[in-house]
Amino acid sequence: MSVGIDRARLRDPLLQPIAAKVAAGERLSAQDGLTLYTTSDLLGLGMLADYANQQRNGDRVFFSANQHINPTNVCILRNTCTFCSFARMPKEDGAYTRSLEEVFQEASQALEMPTREFHIVGGLHPKLRLSYYTDMIRGLKERHPQVHVKALTAVEIAHLARIEQMSEREVLLAMKEAGLTSLPGGGAEVFSTAVRATIAERKLTGEEWLRVHRVAHQLGIPTNCTMLYGHVETAQDRIDHLTMLRNLQDETGGFLTYIPLAYHPDHNELGEEIGRVGTATTGYEDLKNIAIGRLYLDNIPHVKTHWPMVTPFVSQIALSFGCDDVEGTVVYERIYHEAGAHTDMHLPYMDLVRLIRGAGKRPVERDSLYQPVRESFDELPPEPSRRARPGLPVVHAA
């Protein structure tokens, strides 16, 4: 049971009127959001966000037994998305494209693990057609009927629509018919036109990203949403971005969770331009973005911390800063490790349970749609030992 807000603990007097709104369940304004970004009272901010989260989710913290799959890193935006360390040109060293059988072989690890979700994203390959992805989804569902498929960002959906000369609605319908459960939230970055001109010049605009998610919601496909922070954006850019997410959620109600994503500067052009190496964001900033997400996005049910980016330690602390969802088991994370992340590729199932319990919270395993599937963990058998880290396959269809 949540307790009231102890406003005497707020060091920043500018947080007092915001605390009154939070206690009354009133929506925060854009100016309130900017105040949250400028405050130095991190603990006070965390207290407010924790209260807002407890009002919605109590002491529950969700996690998923998921497996990340990245079919290709070949991407036509290789030279224009300056923040990305994952993408490659077709003939570039390290470029790969997996055959469907190679994807199915990687996914076979789900047979010896408690996997309930495949999380599938990759590059904008110039030759892979819609049928590659629909056949992939069907093949995964045939082999693992109990596993949900969360696949392809809005950017990938729009790319396939251009290749196939179809509407984005038609692409989404084809994927839904093949067995798609939901869409991930990647590709949003920051919606600001000026920011996108610097970090992702040829990527979808913010309005185009929102359009794809609007169509998905209209088709009954729920989605996640994200914001990439810690590069060249301002606090105003962040609040404008969050406002656009909140407005679409008011319209459709289709977002499941919000995930603030920390920019990593290693091995990408943007990191070289702004002179950063190692972790671009601090734990202070990571926690602040979690807390503000929870307070400002009052209509999105869940806020997720992405442990491969901010470390399991910071993710555990985030559970007292308004966060109720932890990225799952993952199995093999490529995208952020290409950008210099030093976290493990995989977090074992029971380690997630212990992480959540260690924060004084109640772990709840969920599926892709946030339906609880397990709340008792004391009788679980030991998790199978991890296989050796899989190597990248030979290049196909590059």
mmCIF file of N, CA and C in Angstrom, residues 61-63 116 349-350 352-354 356-357 361-366 373-381:
data_model
loop_
_atom_site.group_PDB
_atom_site.id
_atom_site.type_symbol
_atom_site.label_atom_id
_atom_site.label_comp_id
_atom_site.label_asym_id
_atom_site.label_seq_id
_atom_site.Cartn_x
_atom_site.Cartn_y
_atom_site.Cartn_z
ATOM 1 N N VAL A 61 6.766 -5.270 -9.737
ATOM 2 C CA VAL A 61 7.713 -4.930 -10.799
ATOM 3 C C VAL A 61 7.676 -6.058 -11.819
ATOM 4 N N PHE A 62 7.398 -5.694 -13.058
ATOM 5 C CA PHE A 62 7.276 -6.674 -14.128
ATOM 6 C C PHE A 62 8.633 -6.935 -14.789
ATOM 7 N N PHE A 63 8.784 -8.138 -15.310
ATOM 8 C CA PHE A 63 9.936 -8.474 -16.144
ATOM 9 C C PHE A 63 9.499 -9.542 -17.123
ATOM 10 N N ARG A 116 9.337 -16.253 -23.308
ATOM 11 C CA ARG A 116 7.951 -15.956 -23.663
ATOM 12 C C ARG A 116 7.842 -14.840 -24.698
ATOM 13 N N TYR A 349 17.257 -15.578 -15.538
ATOM 14 C CA TYR A 349 15.884 -15.400 -15.040
ATOM 15 C C TYR A 349 15.858 -15.136 -13.534
ATOM 16 N N MET A 350 16.493 -16.008 -12.764
ATOM 17 C CA MET A 350 16.425 -15.856 -11.317
ATOM 18 C C MET A 350 17.254 -14.672 -10.820
ATOM 19 N N LEU A 352 17.129 -11.791 -12.313
ATOM 20 C CA LEU A 352 16.137 -10.731 -12.399
ATOM 21 C C LEU A 352 15.200 -10.752 -11.194
ATOM 22 N N VAL A 353 14.786 -11.950 -10.817
ATOM 23 C CA VAL A 353 13.919 -12.082 -9.641
ATOM 24 C C VAL A 353 14.628 -11.528 -8.410
ATOM 25 N N ARG A 354 15.899 -11.903 -8.242
ATOM 26 C CA ARG A 354 16.647 -11.427 -7.074
ATOM 27 C C ARG A 354 16.888 -9.920 -7.129
ATOM 28 N N ILE A 356 14.920 -7.664 -8.389
ATOM 29 C CA ILE A 356 13.670 -6.993 -8.017
ATOM 30 C C ILE A 356 13.399 -7.147 -6.526
ATOM 31 N N ARG A 357 13.581 -8.344 -6.007
ATOM 32 C CA ARG A 357 13.366 -8.554 -4.576
ATOM 33 C C ARG A 357 14.346 -7.730 -3.742
ATOM 34 N N LYS A 361 10.805 -4.952 -3.829
ATOM 35 C CA LYS A 361 9.619 -5.009 -4.674
ATOM 36 C C LYS A 361 9.203 -6.461 -4.910
ATOM 37 N N ARG A 362 8.021 -6.621 -5.510
ATOM 38 C CA ARG A 362 7.451 -7.951 -5.748
ATOM 39 C C ARG A 362 7.569 -8.286 -7.232
ATOM 40 N N PRO A 363 8.389 -9.273 -7.611
ATOM 41 C CA PRO A 363 8.560 -9.591 -9.031
ATOM 42 C C PRO A 363 7.326 -10.271 -9.615
ATOM 43 N N VAL A 364 7.014 -9.895 -10.845
ATOM 44 C CA VAL A 364 5.917 -10.497 -11.595
ATOM 45 C C VAL A 364 6.402 -10.737 -13.016
ATOM 46 N N GLU A 365 6.511 -11.995 -13.416
ATOM 47 C CA GLU A 365 6.832 -12.263 -14.814
ATOM 48 C C GLU A 365 5.605 -11.977 -15.655
ATOM 49 N N ARG A 366 5.826 -11.326 -16.793
ATOM 50 C CA ARG A 366 4.731 -10.932 -17.683
ATOM 51 C C ARG A 366 4.976 -11.451 -19.088
ATOM 52 N N VAL A 373 2.135 -13.828 -15.805
ATOM 53 C CA VAL A 373 2.181 -15.257 -16.081
ATOM 54 C C VAL A 373 2.808 -16.049 -14.935
ATOM 55 N N ARG A 374 3.519 -15.357 -14.018
ATOM 56 C CA ARG A 374 4.070 -16.047 -12.852
ATOM 57 C C ARG A 374 4.350 -15.018 -11.754
ATOM 58 N N GLU A 375 3.937 -15.352 -10.547
ATOM 59 C CA GLU A 375 4.206 -14.480 -9.404
ATOM 60 C C GLU A 375 4.854 -15.227 -8.250
ATOM 61 N N SER A 376 5.001 -16.552 -8.381
ATOM 62 C CA SER A 376 5.677 -17.355 -7.360
ATOM 63 C C SER A 376 6.927 -17.958 -7.975
ATOM 64 N N PHE A 377 8.064 -17.785 -7.313
ATOM 65 C CA PHE A 377 9.346 -18.165 -7.907
ATOM 66 C C PHE A 377 10.165 -19.088 -7.024
ATOM 67 N N ASP A 378 9.625 -19.519 -5.900
ATOM 68 C CA ASP A 378 10.416 -20.299 -4.951
ATOM 69 C C ASP A 378 10.601 -21.743 -5.383
ATOM 70 N N GLU A 379 9.723 -22.245 -6.256
ATOM 71 C CA GLU A 379 9.796 -23.650 -6.650
ATOM 72 C C GLU A 379 10.350 -23.845 -8.051
ATOM 73 N N LEU A 380 10.902 -22.787 -8.634
ATOM 74 C CA LEU A 380 11.405 -22.913 -9.996
ATOM 75 C C LEU A 380 12.657 -23.774 -10.036
ATOM 76 N N PRO A 381 12.798 -24.639 -11.059
ATOM 77 C CA PRO A 381 14.041 -25.406 -11.214
ATOM 78 C C PRO A 381 15.166 -24.494 -11.640
#
